[in-house]
CSV table of N, CA and C in Angstrom, one decimal:
chain,number,residue,atom,x,y,z
A,1,UNK,N,117.7,123.3,170.8
A,1,UNK,CA,118.3,123.1,172.1
A,1,UNK,C,118.4,121.6,172.4
A,2,UNK,N,117.4,120.9,172.0
A,2,UNK,CA,117.4,119.4,172.3
A,2,UNK,C,118.6,118.8,171.6
A,3,UNK,N,118.8,119.1,170.3
A,3,UNK,CA,119.9,118.5,169.6
A,3,UNK,C,121.2,118.8,170.3
A,4,UNK,N,121.4,120.1,170.7
A,4,UNK,CA,122.6,120.5,171.3
A,4,UNK,C,122.9,119.7,172.6
A,5,UNK,N,121.9,119.4,173.4
A,5,UNK,CA,122.0,118.6,174.6
A,5,UNK,C,122.3,117.1,174.2
A,6,UNK,N,121.7,116.6,173.2
A,6,UNK,CA,122.0,115.3,172.7
A,6,UNK,C,123.4,115.1,172.2
A,7,UNK,N,123.8,116.1,171.5
A,7,UNK,CA,125.2,116.1,170.9
A,7,UNK,C,126.2,115.9,172.0
A,8,UNK,N,126.0,116.7,173.1
A,8,UNK,CA,126.9,116.6,174.2
A,8,UNK,C,126.9,115.2,174.8
A,9,UNK,N,125.8,114.6,175.0
A,9,UNK,CA,125.6,113.3,175.5
A,9,UNK,C,126.3,112.3,174.5
A,10,UNK,N,126.0,112.4,173.2
A,10,UNK,CA,126.6,111.5,172.2
A,10,UNK,C,128.1,111.5,172.2
A,11,UNK,N,128.6,112.7,172.2
A,11,UNK,CA,130.1,112.9,172.2
A,11,UNK,C,130.7,112.2,173.4
A,12,UNK,N,130.0,112.1,174.4
A,12,UNK,CA,130.5,111.4,175.6
A,12,UNK,C,130.6,109.9,175.4
A,13,UNK,N,130.1,109.3,174.3
A,13,UNK,CA,130.2,107.9,174.1
A,13,UNK,C,131.7,107.6,173.6
A,14,UNK,N,132.4,108.6,173.3
A,14,UNK,CA,133.8,108.4,172.9
A,14,UNK,C,134.6,107.8,174.1
A,15,UNK,N,135.4,106.8,173.8
A,15,UNK,CA,136.3,106.2,174.8
A,15,UNK,C,137.6,106.0,174.1
A,16,UNK,N,138.5,107.0,174.2
A,16,UNK,CA,139.8,107.0,173.5
A,16,UNK,C,140.7,105.9,174.0
A,17,UNK,N,140.5,105.6,175.3
A,17,UNK,CA,141.3,104.5,175.9
A,17,UNK,C,141.1,103.2,175.2
A,18,UNK,N,139.9,103.0,174.7
A,18,UNK,CA,139.5,101.7,174.0
A,18,UNK,C,139.5,101.9,172.5
A,19,UNK,N,139.9,103.1,172.0
A,19,UNK,CA,139.9,103.4,170.6
A,19,UNK,C,138.6,103.6,169.9
A,20,UNK,N,137.6,104.0,170.7
A,20,UNK,CA,136.2,104.2,170.2
A,20,UNK,C,136.0,105.8,170.1
A,21,UNK,N,135.7,106.2,168.9
A,21,UNK,CA,135.4,107.6,168.7
A,21,UNK,C,134.0,107.8,168.1
A,22,UNK,N,133.3,108.8,168.6
A,22,UNK,CA,132.0,109.2,168.2
A,22,UNK,C,132.0,110.7,167.9
A,23,UNK,N,131.8,111.0,166.7
A,23,UNK,CA,131.9,112.4,166.3
A,23,UNK,C,130.7,112.9,165.6
A,24,UNK,N,129.9,113.7,166.3
A,24,UNK,CA,128.7,114.4,165.6
A,24,UNK,C,129.3,115.5,164.7
A,25,UNK,N,129.7,115.1,163.5
A,25,UNK,CA,130.4,116.1,162.7
A,25,UNK,C,129.6,116.9,161.7
A,26,UNK,N,128.4,116.5,161.4
A,26,UNK,CA,127.6,117.3,160.5
A,26,UNK,C,126.3,117.6,161.2
A,27,UNK,N,126.0,118.9,161.5
A,27,UNK,CA,124.9,119.3,162.3
A,27,UNK,C,124.1,120.3,161.5
A,28,UNK,N,122.8,120.2,161.4
A,28,UNK,CA,122.0,121.2,160.7
A,28,UNK,C,120.6,121.3,161.3
A,29,UNK,N,119.9,122.4,161.0
A,29,UNK,CA,118.5,122.6,161.5
A,29,UNK,C,118.1,124.0,161.5
A,30,UNK,N,116.8,124.2,161.6
A,30,UNK,CA,116.3,125.5,161.7
A,30,UNK,C,116.2,126.2,160.3
A,31,UNK,N,115.5,127.4,160.3
A,31,UNK,CA,115.3,128.1,159.1
A,31,UNK,C,115.7,129.6,159.3
A,32,UNK,N,115.5,130.1,160.5
A,32,UNK,CA,115.9,131.5,160.7
A,32,UNK,C,116.3,131.7,162.2
A,33,UNK,N,117.1,132.6,162.5
A,33,UNK,CA,117.6,132.8,163.9
A,33,UNK,C,116.5,133.2,164.9
A,34,UNK,N,115.4,133.7,164.4
A,34,UNK,CA,114.3,134.2,165.3
A,34,UNK,C,113.1,133.2,165.3
A,35,UNK,N,113.3,132.0,164.8
A,35,UNK,CA,112.2,131.0,164.8
A,35,UNK,C,112.7,129.7,165.4
A,36,UNK,N,111.9,129.1,166.3
A,36,UNK,CA,112.3,127.8,166.9
A,36,UNK,C,112.3,126.8,165.8
A,37,UNK,N,113.4,126.0,165.8
A,37,UNK,CA,113.6,125.0,164.7
A,37,UNK,C,112.5,123.9,164.9
A,38,UNK,N,111.9,123.6,163.7
A,38,UNK,CA,110.9,122.5,163.7
A,38,UNK,C,111.7,121.2,163.8
A,39,UNK,N,112.8,121.1,163.2
A,39,UNK,CA,113.6,119.9,163.3
A,39,UNK,C,115.1,120.3,163.1
A,40,UNK,N,115.9,119.3,163.6
A,40,UNK,CA,117.4,119.5,163.5
A,40,UNK,C,118.0,118.1,163.4
A,41,UNK,N,119.1,118.0,162.8
A,41,UNK,CA,119.7,116.6,162.7
A,41,UNK,C,121.2,116.7,162.8
A,42,UNK,N,121.8,115.5,163.1
A,42,UNK,CA,123.2,115.4,163.2
A,42,UNK,C,123.6,114.1,162.5
A,43,UNK,N,124.7,114.1,161.7
A,43,UNK,CA,125.2,112.9,161.1
A,43,UNK,C,126.5,112.6,162.0
A,44,UNK,N,126.5,111.4,162.5
A,44,UNK,CA,127.5,111.0,163.5
A,44,UNK,C,128.4,109.9,162.9
A,45,UNK,N,129.7,110.1,163.0
A,45,UNK,CA,130.7,109.1,162.6
A,45,UNK,C,131.2,108.4,163.8
A,46,UNK,N,131.1,107.0,163.7
A,46,UNK,CA,131.7,106.2,164.8
A,46,UNK,C,132.8,105.4,164.3
A,47,UNK,N,133.8,105.2,165.0
A,47,UNK,CA,135.0,104.3,164.7
A,47,UNK,C,135.2,103.4,165.9
A,48,UNK,N,135.3,102.1,165.6
A,48,UNK,CA,135.5,101.1,166.6
A,48,UNK,C,136.7,100.2,166.2
A,49,UNK,N,137.5,99.8,167.1
A,49,UNK,CA,138.6,99.0,166.7
A,49,UNK,C,138.3,97.5,166.6
A,50,UNK,N,137.2,97.1,167.3
A,50,UNK,CA,136.8,95.7,167.3
A,50,UNK,C,135.3,95.6,167.1
A,51,UNK,N,134.8,94.6,166.4
A,51,UNK,CA,133.4,94.5,166.1
A,51,UNK,C,132.6,94.3,167.3
A,52,UNK,N,133.2,93.7,168.3
A,52,UNK,CA,132.4,93.5,169.6
A,52,UNK,C,132.1,94.8,170.3
A,53,UNK,N,132.7,95.9,169.9
A,53,UNK,CA,132.4,97.2,170.4
A,53,UNK,C,131.1,97.8,169.8
A,54,UNK,N,130.6,97.2,168.7
A,54,UNK,CA,129.5,97.8,168.0
A,54,UNK,C,128.2,97.7,168.8
A,55,UNK,N,127.9,96.5,169.4
A,55,UNK,CA,126.6,96.3,170.1
A,55,UNK,C,126.4,97.2,171.3
A,56,UNK,N,127.4,97.3,172.2
A,56,UNK,CA,127.3,98.2,173.3
A,56,UNK,C,127.1,99.6,172.9
A,57,UNK,N,127.7,100.1,171.9
A,57,UNK,CA,127.6,101.4,171.4
A,57,UNK,C,126.2,101.6,170.8
A,58,UNK,N,125.7,100.7,170.1
A,58,UNK,CA,124.4,100.8,169.5
A,58,UNK,C,123.3,100.8,170.6
A,59,UNK,N,123.5,100.1,171.7
A,59,UNK,CA,122.6,100.1,172.8
A,59,UNK,C,122.5,101.5,173.4
A,60,UNK,N,123.7,102.2,173.5
A,60,UNK,CA,123.7,103.5,174.0
A,60,UNK,C,122.9,104.5,173.2
A,61,UNK,N,123.1,104.3,171.9
A,61,UNK,CA,122.3,105.2,171.0
A,61,UNK,C,120.8,104.9,171.1
A,62,UNK,N,120.4,103.6,171.1
A,62,UNK,CA,119.0,103.3,171.2
A,62,UNK,C,118.4,103.7,172.6
A,63,UNK,N,119.2,103.9,173.6
A,63,UNK,CA,118.7,104.3,174.9
A,63,UNK,C,118.5,105.8,175.0
A,64,UNK,N,118.9,106.5,174.0
A,64,UNK,CA,118.8,108.0,174.1
A,64,UNK,C,117.3,108.4,174.2
A,65,UNK,N,117.0,109.3,175.1
A,65,UNK,CA,115.6,109.8,175.3
A,65,UNK,C,115.7,111.3,175.3
A,66,UNK,N,114.6,112.0,174.8
A,66,UNK,CA,114.6,113.4,174.8
A,66,UNK,C,114.8,114.0,176.2
A,67,UNK,N,115.5,115.1,176.3
A,67,UNK,CA,115.5,115.9,177.6
A,67,UNK,C,114.2,116.6,177.7
A,68,UNK,N,113.7,117.2,176.7
A,68,UNK,CA,112.5,117.9,176.7
A,68,UNK,C,111.4,117.0,176.2
A,69,UNK,N,110.4,116.8,177.0
A,69,UNK,CA,109.3,115.8,176.6
A,69,UNK,C,108.5,116.2,175.4
A,70,UNK,N,108.6,117.5,175.0
A,70,UNK,CA,107.9,118.0,173.8
A,70,UNK,C,108.7,117.6,172.5
A,71,UNK,N,109.8,117.1,172.7
A,71,UNK,CA,110.7,116.7,171.5
A,71,UNK,C,110.7,115.2,171.3
A,72,UNK,N,111.0,114.8,170.1
A,72,UNK,CA,111.2,113.4,169.8
A,72,UNK,C,112.5,113.1,169.1
A,73,UNK,N,113.0,111.9,169.2
A,73,UNK,CA,114.3,111.6,168.6
A,73,UNK,C,114.0,110.5,167.5
A,74,UNK,N,114.6,110.6,166.4
A,74,UNK,CA,114.5,109.6,165.4
A,74,UNK,C,116.0,109.2,165.0
A,75,UNK,N,116.3,107.9,165.2
A,75,UNK,CA,117.6,107.4,164.9
A,75,UNK,C,117.6,106.5,163.7
A,76,UNK,N,118.6,106.7,162.8
A,76,UNK,CA,118.6,105.8,161.6
A,76,UNK,C,120.1,105.5,161.3
A,77,UNK,N,120.4,104.6,160.5
A,77,UNK,CA,121.7,104.3,160.1
A,77,UNK,C,122.4,103.2,161.0
A,78,UNK,N,123.7,103.2,161.0
A,78,UNK,CA,124.4,102.3,161.8
A,78,UNK,C,125.8,102.1,161.2
A,79,UNK,N,126.5,101.1,161.7
A,79,UNK,CA,127.9,100.9,161.3
A,79,UNK,C,127.9,100.6,159.8
A,80,UNK,N,128.7,101.4,159.0
A,80,UNK,CA,128.6,101.1,157.5
A,80,UNK,C,129.8,100.3,157.0
A,81,UNK,N,130.8,100.0,157.9
A,81,UNK,CA,131.9,99.1,157.6
A,81,UNK,C,132.4,98.5,158.9
A,82,UNK,N,132.7,97.3,158.8
A,82,UNK,CA,133.3,96.6,160.0
A,82,UNK,C,134.7,97.2,160.3
A,83,UNK,N,135.1,97.1,161.5
A,83,UNK,CA,136.5,97.6,161.8
A,83,UNK,C,137.5,96.6,161.2
A,84,UNK,N,138.7,97.1,160.9
A,84,UNK,CA,139.8,96.3,160.4
A,84,UNK,C,140.6,95.8,161.6
A,85,UNK,N,140.3,94.7,162.1
A,85,UNK,CA,140.9,94.2,163.3
A,85,UNK,C,142.3,93.7,163.1
A,86,UNK,N,143.2,93.9,164.0
A,86,UNK,CA,144.6,93.4,163.9
A,86,UNK,C,144.7,92.0,164.5
A,87,UNK,N,144.4,91.0,163.7
A,87,UNK,CA,144.5,89.7,164.1
A,87,UNK,C,145.8,89.0,163.7
A,88,UNK,N,145.9,87.7,164.0
A,88,UNK,CA,147.1,87.0,163.8
A,88,UNK,C,147.5,87.0,162.3
A,89,UNK,N,146.6,86.8,161.4
A,89,UNK,CA,146.9,86.8,160.0
A,89,UNK,C,147.4,88.2,159.5
A,90,UNK,N,146.8,89.2,160.0
A,90,UNK,CA,147.3,90.6,159.6
A,90,UNK,C,148.7,90.8,160.1
A,91,UNK,N,149.0,90.4,161.3
A,91,UNK,CA,150.3,90.6,161.9
A,91,UNK,C,151.3,89.8,161.1
A,92,UNK,N,151.0,88.6,160.7
A,92,UNK,CA,151.9,87.8,159.9
A,92,UNK,C,152.1,88.4,158.5
A,93,UNK,N,151.1,88.9,157.9
A,93,UNK,CA,151.2,89.5,156.6
A,93,UNK,C,152.0,90.8,156.6
A,94,UNK,N,151.8,91.6,157.7
A,94,UNK,CA,152.6,92.8,157.8
A,94,UNK,C,154.1,92.4,158.0
A,95,UNK,N,154.4,91.4,158.8
A,95,UNK,CA,155.8,91.0,159.0
A,95,UNK,C,156.4,90.6,157.6
A,96,UNK,N,155.7,89.9,156.8
A,96,UNK,CA,156.2,89.5,155.5
A,96,UNK,C,156.4,90.7,154.6
A,97,UNK,N,155.4,91.6,154.6
A,97,UNK,CA,155.5,92.9,153.8
A,97,UNK,C,156.7,93.7,154.2
A,98,UNK,N,157.0,93.7,155.5
A,98,UNK,CA,158.1,94.5,156.1
A,98,UNK,C,159.4,93.9,155.6
A,99,UNK,N,159.5,92.6,155.6
A,99,UNK,CA,160.8,91.9,155.2
A,99,UNK,C,161.0,92.2,153.7
A,100,UNK,N,159.9,92.1,152.9
A,100,UNK,CA,160.0,92.4,151.5
A,100,UNK,C,160.4,93.8,151.2
A,101,UNK,N,159.8,94.7,151.9
A,101,UNK,CA,160.1,96.2,151.7
A,101,UNK,C,161.5,96.5,152.0
A,102,UNK,N,162.1,95.8,152.9
A,102,UNK,CA,163.6,96.0,153.2
A,102,UNK,C,164.4,95.7,152.0
A,103,UNK,N,164.0,94.8,151.2
A,103,UNK,CA,164.8,94.5,149.9
A,103,UNK,C,164.8,95.7,149.0
A,104,UNK,N,163.9,96.6,149.1
A,104,UNK,CA,163.8,97.8,148.3
A,104,UNK,C,164.3,99.0,149.0
A,105,UNK,N,164.9,98.8,150.2
A,105,UNK,CA,165.4,99.9,151.0
A,105,UNK,C,164.3,100.7,151.7
A,106,UNK,N,163.1,100.1,151.9
A,106,UNK,CA,162.0,100.8,152.5
A,106,UNK,C,161.8,100.2,153.9
A,107,UNK,N,161.7,101.1,154.9
A,107,UNK,CA,161.4,100.7,156.3
A,107,UNK,C,159.9,100.9,156.5
A,108,UNK,N,159.2,99.8,156.3
A,108,UNK,CA,157.7,99.8,156.4
A,108,UNK,C,157.3,99.8,157.9
A,109,UNK,N,156.5,100.8,158.3
A,109,UNK,CA,156.1,101.0,159.6
A,109,UNK,C,154.6,100.7,159.7
A,110,UNK,N,154.2,100.1,160.9
A,110,UNK,CA,152.8,99.8,161.1
A,110,UNK,C,152.2,100.9,161.9
A,111,UNK,N,150.9,101.2,161.5
A,111,UNK,CA,150.2,102.2,162.3
A,111,UNK,C,148.7,101.9,162.1
A,112,UNK,N,147.9,102.6,162.9
A,112,UNK,CA,146.4,102.5,162.8
A,112,UNK,C,145.9,103.9,162.9
A,113,UNK,N,144.9,104.2,162.0
A,113,UNK,CA,144.4,105.6,162.0
A,113,UNK,C,142.9,105.6,162.3
A,114,UNK,N,142.2,104.4,162.4
A,114,UNK,CA,140.8,104.4,162.6
A,114,UNK,C,140.0,104.7,161.4
A,115,UNK,N,140.6,104.9,160.3
A,115,UNK,CA,139.9,105.2,159.0
A,115,UNK,C,139.2,104.0,158.5
A,116,UNK,N,138.5,104.2,157.4
A,116,UNK,CA,137.8,103.1,156.8
A,116,UNK,C,138.1,103.0,155.3
A,117,UNK,N,138.1,101.8,154.8
A,117,UNK,CA,138.3,101.5,153.4
A,117,UNK,C,137.6,100.2,153.0
A,118,UNK,N,137.7,99.9,151.7
A,118,UNK,CA,137.2,98.6,151.3
A,118,UNK,C,137.9,97.4,151.9
A,119,UNK,N,139.2,97.7,152.4
A,119,UNK,CA,139.9,96.6,153.1
A,119,UNK,C,139.2,96.2,154.4
A,120,UNK,N,138.4,97.0,154.9
A,120,UNK,CA,137.7,96.6,156.1
A,120,UNK,C,136.8,95.4,155.8
A,121,UNK,N,136.2,95.3,154.6
A,121,UNK,CA,135.3,94.2,154.3
A,121,UNK,C,136.1,92.9,154.1
A,122,UNK,N,137.3,93.0,153.5
A,122,UNK,CA,138.0,91.7,153.3
A,122,UNK,C,138.6,91.3,154.7
A,123,UNK,N,139.0,92.2,155.5
A,123,UNK,CA,139.5,91.8,156.8
A,123,UNK,C,138.4,91.2,157.6
A,124,UNK,N,137.2,91.7,157.5
A,124,UNK,CA,136.1,91.1,158.3
A,124,UNK,C,135.7,89.7,157.9
A,125,UNK,N,136.1,89.4,156.6
A,125,UNK,CA,135.9,88.0,156.1
A,125,UNK,C,137.0,87.1,156.6
A,126,UNK,N,138.0,87.6,157.3
A,126,UNK,CA,139.1,86.8,157.8
A,126,UNK,C,140.2,86.7,156.8
A,127,UNK,N,140.2,87.5,155.8
A,127,UNK,CA,141.3,87.6,154.8
A,127,UNK,C,142.4,88.6,155.4
A,128,UNK,N,143.6,88.1,155.7
A,128,UNK,CA,144.6,89.1,156.1
A,128,UNK,C,144.7,90.2,155.1
A,129,UNK,N,144.6,91.4,155.7
A,129,UNK,CA,144.6,92.6,154.8
A,129,UNK,C,145.5,93.7,155.3
A,130,UNK,N,146.2,94.3,154.4
A,130,UNK,CA,147.0,95.5,154.7
A,130,UNK,C,146.4,96.7,154.0
A,131,UNK,N,146.5,97.8,154.5
A,131,UNK,CA,145.9,99.0,153.8
A,131,UNK,C,146.7,100.2,154.2
A,132,UNK,N,146.5,101.3,153.4
A,132,UNK,CA,147.2,102.5,153.6
A,132,UNK,C,148.7,102.5,153.2
A,133,UNK,N,149.0,101.7,152.2
A,133,UNK,CA,150.4,101.6,151.8
A,133,UNK,C,150.7,102.6,150.6
A,134,UNK,N,149.9,103.5,150.4
A,134,UNK,CA,150.1,104.5,149.3
A,134,UNK,C,151.0,105.6,149.7
A,135,UNK,N,151.1,106.6,148.9
A,135,UNK,CA,151.9,107.8,149.1
A,135,UNK,C,151.6,108.4,150.4
A,136,UNK,N,152.6,109.0,151.1
A,136,UNK,CA,152.4,109.7,152.3
A,136,UNK,C,152.2,111.2,152.1
A,137,UNK,N,151.2,111.7,152.8
A,137,UNK,CA,150.9,113.1,152.7
A,137,UNK,C,150.4,113.6,154.0
A,138,UNK,N,150.9,114.7,154.5
A,138,UNK,CA,150.6,115.3,155.8
A,138,UNK,C,150.8,114.3,156.9
A,139,UNK,N,151.8,113.5,156.8
A,139,UNK,CA,152.1,112.6,157.9
A,139,UNK,C,151.3,111.3,157.9
A,140,UNK,N,150.5,111.1,156.9
A,140,UNK,CA,149.6,109.9,156.9
A,140,UNK,C,149.7,109.2,155.6
A,141,UNK,N,149.5,107.9,155.6
A,141,UNK,CA,149.5,107.2,154.3
A,141,UNK,C,148.1,107.4,153.7
A,142,UNK,N,148.1,107.5,152.4
A,142,UNK,CA,146.8,107.7,151.7
A,142,UNK,C,145.9,106.5,151.9
A,143,UNK,N,144.7,106.7,152.0
A,143,UNK,CA,143.7,105.6,152.2
A,143,UNK,C,143.7,105.0,153.6
A,144,UNK,N,144.5,105.5,154.5
A,144,UNK,CA,144.5,105.0,155.8
A,144,UNK,C,143.3,105.6,156.6
């Protein structure tokens, strides 16, 4: 029950207006339906559009307290890749790629999915990076 209440609170950290998503996507615990679970856990995926969004979100997680005083919370992990921010260099690189794509009859469109890739690491180093330029499937570029 404690985890269920925490999940509701954690899901409330999502701020779609700012592009921040918090998804408690993997949840497990307990051994049998007629036994109170000794422990339960949730693996939570967070996506942020700007690195400056990480610290306030981390503070929210660290401020979590049990609803039931007989329970305890253990938090581990954190952001595993920096966001791919859309800076001046990325904008210029995309404009160049779009002009070049037109030479091949391709209308290159820009989008953002909130996904993660190795490109997040190069972008965080200040290297203008484009990603998700692979084949399109189900309305999305692969790797996006």
